[in-house]
Short mmCIF file of C-alpha atoms in Angstrom, two decimals:
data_model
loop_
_atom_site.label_atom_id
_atom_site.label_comp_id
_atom_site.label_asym_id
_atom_site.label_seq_id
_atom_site.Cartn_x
_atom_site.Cartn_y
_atom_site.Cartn_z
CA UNK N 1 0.00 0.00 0.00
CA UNK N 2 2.66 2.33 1.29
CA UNK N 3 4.76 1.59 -2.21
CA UNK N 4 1.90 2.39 -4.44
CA UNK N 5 0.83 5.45 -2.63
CA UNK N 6 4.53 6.92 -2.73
CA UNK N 7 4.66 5.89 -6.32
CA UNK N 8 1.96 7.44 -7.71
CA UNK N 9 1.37 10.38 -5.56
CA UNK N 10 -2.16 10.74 -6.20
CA UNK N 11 -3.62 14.22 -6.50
CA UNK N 12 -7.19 13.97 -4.68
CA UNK N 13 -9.97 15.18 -7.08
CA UNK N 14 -13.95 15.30 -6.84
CA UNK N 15 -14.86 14.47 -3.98
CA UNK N 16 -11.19 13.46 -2.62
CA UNK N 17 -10.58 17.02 -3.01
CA UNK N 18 -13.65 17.85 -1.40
CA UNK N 19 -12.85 15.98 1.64
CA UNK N 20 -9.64 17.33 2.09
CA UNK N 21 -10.93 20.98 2.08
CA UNK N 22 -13.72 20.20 4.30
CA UNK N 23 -11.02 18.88 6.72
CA UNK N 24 -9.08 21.75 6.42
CA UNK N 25 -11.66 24.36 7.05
CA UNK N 26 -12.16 22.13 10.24
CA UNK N 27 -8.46 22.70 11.58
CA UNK N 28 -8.55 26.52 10.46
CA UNK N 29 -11.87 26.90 12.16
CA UNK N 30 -14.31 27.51 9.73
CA UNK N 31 -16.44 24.53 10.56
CA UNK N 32 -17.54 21.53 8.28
CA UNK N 33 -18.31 23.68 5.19
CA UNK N 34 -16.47 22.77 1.80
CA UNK N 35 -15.79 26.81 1.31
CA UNK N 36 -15.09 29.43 3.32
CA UNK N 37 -17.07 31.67 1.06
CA UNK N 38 -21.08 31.89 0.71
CA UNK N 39 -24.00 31.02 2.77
CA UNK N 40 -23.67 27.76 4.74
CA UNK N 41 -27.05 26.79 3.19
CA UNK N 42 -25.59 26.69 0.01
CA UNK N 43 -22.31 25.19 0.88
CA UNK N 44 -22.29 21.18 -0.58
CA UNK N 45 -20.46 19.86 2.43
CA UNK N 46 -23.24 18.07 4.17
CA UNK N 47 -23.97 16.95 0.55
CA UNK N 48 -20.92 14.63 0.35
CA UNK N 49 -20.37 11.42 2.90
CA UNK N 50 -19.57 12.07 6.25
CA UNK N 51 -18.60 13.75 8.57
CA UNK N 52 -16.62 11.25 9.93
CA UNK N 53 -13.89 10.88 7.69
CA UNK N 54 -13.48 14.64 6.92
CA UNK N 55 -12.89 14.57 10.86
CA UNK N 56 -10.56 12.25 10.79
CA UNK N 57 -8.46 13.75 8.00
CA UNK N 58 -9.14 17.09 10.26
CA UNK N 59 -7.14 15.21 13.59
CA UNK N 60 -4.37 14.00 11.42
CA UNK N 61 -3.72 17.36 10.03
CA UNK N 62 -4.18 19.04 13.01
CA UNK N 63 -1.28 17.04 14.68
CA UNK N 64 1.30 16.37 11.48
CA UNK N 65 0.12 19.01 8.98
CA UNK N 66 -1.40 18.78 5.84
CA UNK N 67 0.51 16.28 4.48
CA UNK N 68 -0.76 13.51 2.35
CA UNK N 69 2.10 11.35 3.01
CA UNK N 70 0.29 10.65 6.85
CA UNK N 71 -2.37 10.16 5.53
CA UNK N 72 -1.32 7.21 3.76
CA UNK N 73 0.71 5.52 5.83
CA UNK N 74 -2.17 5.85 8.65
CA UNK N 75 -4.32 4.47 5.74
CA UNK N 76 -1.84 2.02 4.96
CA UNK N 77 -2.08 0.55 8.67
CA UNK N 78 -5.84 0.61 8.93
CA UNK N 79 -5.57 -1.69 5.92
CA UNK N 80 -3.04 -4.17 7.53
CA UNK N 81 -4.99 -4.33 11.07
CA UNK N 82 -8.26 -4.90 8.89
CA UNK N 83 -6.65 -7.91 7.36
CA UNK N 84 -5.56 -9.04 10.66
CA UNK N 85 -8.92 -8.59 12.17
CA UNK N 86 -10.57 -10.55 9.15
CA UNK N 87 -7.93 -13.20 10.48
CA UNK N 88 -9.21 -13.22 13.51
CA UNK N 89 -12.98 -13.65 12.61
CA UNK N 90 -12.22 -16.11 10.73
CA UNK N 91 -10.84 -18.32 13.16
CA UNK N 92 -14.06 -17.50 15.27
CA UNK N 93 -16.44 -18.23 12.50
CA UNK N 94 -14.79 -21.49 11.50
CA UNK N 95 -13.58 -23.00 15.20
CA UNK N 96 -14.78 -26.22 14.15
CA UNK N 97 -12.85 -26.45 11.31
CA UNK N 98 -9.42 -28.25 11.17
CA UNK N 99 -8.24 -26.04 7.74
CA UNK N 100 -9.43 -23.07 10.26
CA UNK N 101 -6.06 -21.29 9.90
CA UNK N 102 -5.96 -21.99 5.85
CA UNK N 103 -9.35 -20.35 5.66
CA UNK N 104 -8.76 -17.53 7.80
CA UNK N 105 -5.14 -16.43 5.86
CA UNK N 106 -6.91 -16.79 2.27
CA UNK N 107 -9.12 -14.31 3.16
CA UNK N 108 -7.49 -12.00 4.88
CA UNK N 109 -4.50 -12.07 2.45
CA UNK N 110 -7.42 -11.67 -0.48
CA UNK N 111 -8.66 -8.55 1.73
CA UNK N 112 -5.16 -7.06 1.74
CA UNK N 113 -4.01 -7.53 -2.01
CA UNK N 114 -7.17 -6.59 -3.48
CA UNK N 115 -5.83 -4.38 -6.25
CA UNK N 116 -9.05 -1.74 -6.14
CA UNK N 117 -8.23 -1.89 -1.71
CA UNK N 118 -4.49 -1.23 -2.26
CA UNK N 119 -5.21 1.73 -4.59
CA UNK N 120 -8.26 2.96 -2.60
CA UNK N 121 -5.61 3.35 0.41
CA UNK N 122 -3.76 5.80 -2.02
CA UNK N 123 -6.61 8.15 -2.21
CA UNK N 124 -8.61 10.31 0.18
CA UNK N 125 -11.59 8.18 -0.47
CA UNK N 126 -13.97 7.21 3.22
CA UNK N 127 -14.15 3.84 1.91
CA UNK N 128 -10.47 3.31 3.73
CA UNK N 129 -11.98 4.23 7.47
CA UNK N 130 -15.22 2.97 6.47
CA UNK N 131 -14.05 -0.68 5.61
CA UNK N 132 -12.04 -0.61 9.15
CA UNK N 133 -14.63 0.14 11.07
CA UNK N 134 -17.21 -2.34 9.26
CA UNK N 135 -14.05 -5.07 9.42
CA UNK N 136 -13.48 -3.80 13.41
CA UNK N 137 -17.66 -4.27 14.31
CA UNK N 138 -18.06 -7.86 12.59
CA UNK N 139 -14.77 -8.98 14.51
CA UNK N 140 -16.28 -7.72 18.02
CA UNK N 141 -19.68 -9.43 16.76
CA UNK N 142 -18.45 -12.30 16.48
CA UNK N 143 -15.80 -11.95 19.19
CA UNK N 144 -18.79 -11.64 21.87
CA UNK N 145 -21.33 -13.86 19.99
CA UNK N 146 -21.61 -16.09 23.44
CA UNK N 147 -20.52 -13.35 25.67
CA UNK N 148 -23.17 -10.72 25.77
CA UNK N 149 -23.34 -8.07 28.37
CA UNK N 150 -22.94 -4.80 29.25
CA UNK N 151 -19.54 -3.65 28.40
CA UNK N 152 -19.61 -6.03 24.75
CA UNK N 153 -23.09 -4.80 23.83
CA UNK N 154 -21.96 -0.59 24.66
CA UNK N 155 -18.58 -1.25 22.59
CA UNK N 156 -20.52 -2.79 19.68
CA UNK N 157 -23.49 0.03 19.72
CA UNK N 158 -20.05 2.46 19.58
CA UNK N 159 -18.31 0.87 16.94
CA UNK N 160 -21.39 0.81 14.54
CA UNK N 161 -22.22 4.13 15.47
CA UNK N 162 -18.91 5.66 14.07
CA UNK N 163 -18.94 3.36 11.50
CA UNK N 164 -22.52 5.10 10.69
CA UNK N 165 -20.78 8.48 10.85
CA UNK N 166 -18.32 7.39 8.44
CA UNK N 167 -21.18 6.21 5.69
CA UNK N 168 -24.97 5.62 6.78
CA UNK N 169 -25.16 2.24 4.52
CA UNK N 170 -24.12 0.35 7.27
CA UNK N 171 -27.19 0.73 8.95
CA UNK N 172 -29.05 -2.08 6.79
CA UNK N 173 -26.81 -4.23 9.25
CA UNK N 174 -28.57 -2.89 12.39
CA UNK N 175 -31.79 -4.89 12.19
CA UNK N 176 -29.94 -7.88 11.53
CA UNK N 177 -27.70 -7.35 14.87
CA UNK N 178 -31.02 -6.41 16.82
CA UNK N 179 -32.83 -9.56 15.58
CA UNK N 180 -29.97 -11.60 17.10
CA UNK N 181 -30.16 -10.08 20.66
CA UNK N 182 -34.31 -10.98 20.19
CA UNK N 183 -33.14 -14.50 19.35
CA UNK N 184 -30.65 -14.65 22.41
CA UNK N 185 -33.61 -12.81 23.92
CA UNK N 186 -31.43 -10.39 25.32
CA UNK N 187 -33.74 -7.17 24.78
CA UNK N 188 -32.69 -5.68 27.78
CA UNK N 189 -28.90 -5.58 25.54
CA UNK N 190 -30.85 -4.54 22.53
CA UNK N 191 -32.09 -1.05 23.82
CA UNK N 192 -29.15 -0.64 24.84
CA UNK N 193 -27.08 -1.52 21.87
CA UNK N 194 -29.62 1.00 20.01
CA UNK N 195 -29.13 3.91 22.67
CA UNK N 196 -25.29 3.63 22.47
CA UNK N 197 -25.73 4.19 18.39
CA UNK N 198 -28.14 7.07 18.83
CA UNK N 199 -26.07 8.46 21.51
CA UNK N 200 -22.63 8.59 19.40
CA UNK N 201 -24.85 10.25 16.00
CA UNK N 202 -26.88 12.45 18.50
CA UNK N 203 -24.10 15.21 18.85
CA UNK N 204 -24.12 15.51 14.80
CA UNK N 205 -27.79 15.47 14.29
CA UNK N 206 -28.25 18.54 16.49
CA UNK N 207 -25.09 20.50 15.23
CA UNK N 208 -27.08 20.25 11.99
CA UNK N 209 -30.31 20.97 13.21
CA UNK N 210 -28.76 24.33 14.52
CA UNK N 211 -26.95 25.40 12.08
CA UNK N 212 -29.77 24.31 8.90
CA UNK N 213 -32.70 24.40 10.98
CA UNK N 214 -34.08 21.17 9.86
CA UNK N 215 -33.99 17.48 10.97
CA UNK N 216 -30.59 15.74 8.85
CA UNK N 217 -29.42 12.85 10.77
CA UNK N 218 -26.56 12.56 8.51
CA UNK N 219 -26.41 14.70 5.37
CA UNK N 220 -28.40 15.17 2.58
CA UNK N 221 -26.36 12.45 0.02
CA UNK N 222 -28.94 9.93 0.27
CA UNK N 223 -31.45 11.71 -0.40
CA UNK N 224 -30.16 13.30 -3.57
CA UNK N 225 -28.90 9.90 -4.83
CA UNK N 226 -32.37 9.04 -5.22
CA UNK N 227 -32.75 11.84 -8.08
CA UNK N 228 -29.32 11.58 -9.50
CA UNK N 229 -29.99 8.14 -10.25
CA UNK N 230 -33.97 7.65 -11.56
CA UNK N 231 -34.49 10.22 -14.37
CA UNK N 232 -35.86 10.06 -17.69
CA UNK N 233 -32.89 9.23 -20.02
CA UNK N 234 -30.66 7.89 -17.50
CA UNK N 235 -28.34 5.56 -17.70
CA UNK N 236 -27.89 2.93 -14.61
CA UNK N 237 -25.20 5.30 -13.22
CA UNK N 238 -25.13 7.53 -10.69
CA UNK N 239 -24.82 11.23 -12.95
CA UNK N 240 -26.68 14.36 -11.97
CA UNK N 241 -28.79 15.34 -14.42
CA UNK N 242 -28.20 19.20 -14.97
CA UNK N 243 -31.84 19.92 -13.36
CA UNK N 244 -30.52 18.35 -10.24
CA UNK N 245 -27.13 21.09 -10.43
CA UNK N 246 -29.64 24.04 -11.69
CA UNK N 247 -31.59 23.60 -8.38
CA UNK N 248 -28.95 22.82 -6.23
CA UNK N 249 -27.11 26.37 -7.42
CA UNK N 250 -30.69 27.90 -6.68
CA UNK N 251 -31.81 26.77 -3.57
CA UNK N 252 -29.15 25.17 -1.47
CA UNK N 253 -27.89 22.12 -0.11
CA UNK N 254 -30.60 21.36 1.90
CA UNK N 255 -33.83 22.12 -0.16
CA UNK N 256 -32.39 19.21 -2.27
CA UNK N 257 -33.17 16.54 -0.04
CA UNK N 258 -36.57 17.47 -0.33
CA UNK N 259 -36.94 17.85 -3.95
CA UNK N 260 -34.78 14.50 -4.90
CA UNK N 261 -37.87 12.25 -3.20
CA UNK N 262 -40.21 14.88 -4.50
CA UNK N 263 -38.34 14.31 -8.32
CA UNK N 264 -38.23 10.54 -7.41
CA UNK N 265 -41.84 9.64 -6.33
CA UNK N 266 -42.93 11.88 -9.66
CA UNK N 267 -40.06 9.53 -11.47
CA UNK N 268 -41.78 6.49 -10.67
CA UNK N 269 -45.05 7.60 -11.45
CA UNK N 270 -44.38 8.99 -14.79
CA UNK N 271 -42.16 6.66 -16.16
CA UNK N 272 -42.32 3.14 -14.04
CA UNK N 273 -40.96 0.55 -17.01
CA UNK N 274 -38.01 3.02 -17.15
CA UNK N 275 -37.34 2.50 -13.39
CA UNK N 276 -37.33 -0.94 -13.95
CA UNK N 277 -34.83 -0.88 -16.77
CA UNK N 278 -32.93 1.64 -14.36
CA UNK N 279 -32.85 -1.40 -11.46
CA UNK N 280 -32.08 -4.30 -13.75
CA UNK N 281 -28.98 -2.07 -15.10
CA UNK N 282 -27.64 -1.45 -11.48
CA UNK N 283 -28.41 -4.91 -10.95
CA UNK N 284 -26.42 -5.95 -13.57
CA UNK N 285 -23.40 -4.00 -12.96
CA UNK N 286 -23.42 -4.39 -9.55
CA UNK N 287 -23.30 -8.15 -9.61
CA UNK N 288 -21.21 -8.80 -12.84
CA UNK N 289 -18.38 -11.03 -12.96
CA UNK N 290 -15.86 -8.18 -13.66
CA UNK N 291 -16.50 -5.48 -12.27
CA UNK N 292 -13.13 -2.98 -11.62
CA UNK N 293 -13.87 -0.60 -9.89
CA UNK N 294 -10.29 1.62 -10.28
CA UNK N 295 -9.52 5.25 -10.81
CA UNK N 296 -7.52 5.52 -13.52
CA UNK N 297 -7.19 8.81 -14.35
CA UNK N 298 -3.94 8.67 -13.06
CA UNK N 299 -2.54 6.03 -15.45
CA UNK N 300 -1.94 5.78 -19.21
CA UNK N 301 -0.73 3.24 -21.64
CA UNK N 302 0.98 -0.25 -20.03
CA UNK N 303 0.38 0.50 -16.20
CA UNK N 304 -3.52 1.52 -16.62
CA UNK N 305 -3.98 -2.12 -18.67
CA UNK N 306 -2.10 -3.60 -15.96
CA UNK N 307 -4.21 -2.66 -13.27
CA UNK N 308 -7.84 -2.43 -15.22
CA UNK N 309 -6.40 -6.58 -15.73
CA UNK N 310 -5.70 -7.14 -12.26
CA UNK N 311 -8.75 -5.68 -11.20
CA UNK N 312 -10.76 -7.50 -12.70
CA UNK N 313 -9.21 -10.49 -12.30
CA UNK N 314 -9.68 -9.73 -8.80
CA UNK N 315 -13.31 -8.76 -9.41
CA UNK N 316 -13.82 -12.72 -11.36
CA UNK N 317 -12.18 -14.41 -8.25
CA UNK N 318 -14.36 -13.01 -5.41
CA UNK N 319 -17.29 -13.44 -7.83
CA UNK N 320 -16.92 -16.51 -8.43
CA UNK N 321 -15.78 -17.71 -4.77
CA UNK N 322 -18.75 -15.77 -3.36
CA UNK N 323 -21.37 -17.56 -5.81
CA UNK N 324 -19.88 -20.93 -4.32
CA UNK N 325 -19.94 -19.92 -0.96
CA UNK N 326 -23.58 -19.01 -1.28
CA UNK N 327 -24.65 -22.06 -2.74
CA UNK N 328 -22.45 -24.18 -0.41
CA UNK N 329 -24.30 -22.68 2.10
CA UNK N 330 -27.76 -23.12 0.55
CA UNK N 331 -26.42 -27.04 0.11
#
């Protein structure tokens, strides 16, 4: 990780670049705003994931600077203790098993030298805190499957609560950890598990209430993903159509929560075959043998092949090993 990041010296772009000033502003005390300039309502920080990672850059710069070179090699190590910790639920998940160890280093080592991983730790992208802390709250799962209690149920209601700071996704996992405490019928642990991850979101949820005056848990990204990604004429991906920038420009970063379900709902209504075209692409891409998933704006000529090959070679390996695994299971 540490090689390629040195090597290619990745400028951060898009969003990356958006991150990084959002972090900045943070340590020169502007708040979480993307510019210092303009109304906060119209500022498209709480339109991009977060806060949690923006944060985090914040701390490291705070402490070493604004250098990208930390950044990396704290990246770098996140990486490496995520592998180990995949190690380590491995041997928990398969305890039984006498190839327990084999298992468990296969798929950590297939964690760590996933091409699209390796490069990802490169770049400012969330993804890098975001897979720790998902990696780091399976682990303790696991880790205190048979142990429940106080102290294991507050550090796992913590750990998915940051986790949810870094990208709200991972809450689809919640009901699945709640319906385990009912079947342990532990709910007693389960309120309490939820109050821990309300209580470490809380803080953010009323800093935005005061300074937008409305009720944003997180941000407003998933709501506008919902527009940006079911229009007529779209194409499976996730591009703003220029409406979505023209009223963004005009009314703010929040009113666009709003109007994406509002655009949405009147989406579905108007043109519901094209929806389902819309879901069978994403389907399709989403679960397709190959599917790289690398910047490589970066690259040209033999070293862009190179990885765009490795990728998806990558991509064809944990497809196909998944599929198996699923239908092992099944079996």
């Amino acid at each position: 990780c540490l090689a390629y990041s040195f090597y290619h010296q990745i400028t951060p772009l898009v969003d990356l670049q958006a991150y990084d000033n959002i972090a900045m502003n943070i340590v020169n005390g502007n708040g979480y705003r993307e510019l210092v300039e303009g109304d906060i309502l119209f500022d498209k920080a709480i339109v991009r994931v977060g806060p949690l990672y923006e944060y985090f850059l914040a701390g490291i710069y705070s402490i070493f600077g604004h250098h990208y070179e930390i950044v990396w090699i704290i990246q770098a190590l996140l990486h490496v203790i995520g592998a180990w910790l995949i190690y380590l639920t491995c041997l928990k998940l398969f305890s039984t098993s006498e190839n327990k160890h084999r298992i468990a280093l296969w798929a950590s080592a297939f964690f760590a030298f996933y091409p699209d991983l390796i490069e990802g730790v490169a770049m400012l992208q969330s993804e890098n805190l975001y897979l720790f802390l998902v990696i780091l709250a399976f682990y303790l799962f696991f880790k205190y499957f048979n142990n429940i209690n106080i102290y294991s149920t507050s550090l796992l209601g913590f750990v998915f609560g940051i986790a949810t700071l870094a990208r709200p996704p991972v809450l689809f996992i919640i009901p699945v950890i709640l319906f385990y405490y009912y079947k342990k019928k532990k709910i007693a642990q389960a309120i309490l598990f939820f109050l821990m991850l309300l209580l470490v979101f809380t803080p953010w949820t009323v800093r935005n209430y005061n300074t937008y005056d409305e009720f944003i848990p997180f941000g407003t990204a998933g709501g506008f993903n919902f527009w940006i990604g079911n229009y007529h004429g779209a194409n499976g991906e996730q591009e703003p159509p220029q409406e979505s920038r023209d009223f963004l420009a005009e009314h703010g970063s929040i009113a666009i929560q709003g109007e994406s379900i509002k655009q949405f709902k009147n989406f579905l209504i108007e043109h519901p075959f094209e929806f389902i075209k819309l879901s069978v692409l994403r389907v399709n891409k989403y679960f397709s043998i190959a599917r790289p998933m690398g910047f490589w704006f970066y690259q040209t000529g033999l070293p862009q092949l190179i990885f765009i090959l490795s990728s998806a070679l990558a991509s064809i390996i944990l497809f196909v090993l998944s599929l198996g695994g699923i239908i092992k299971s099944f079996k």
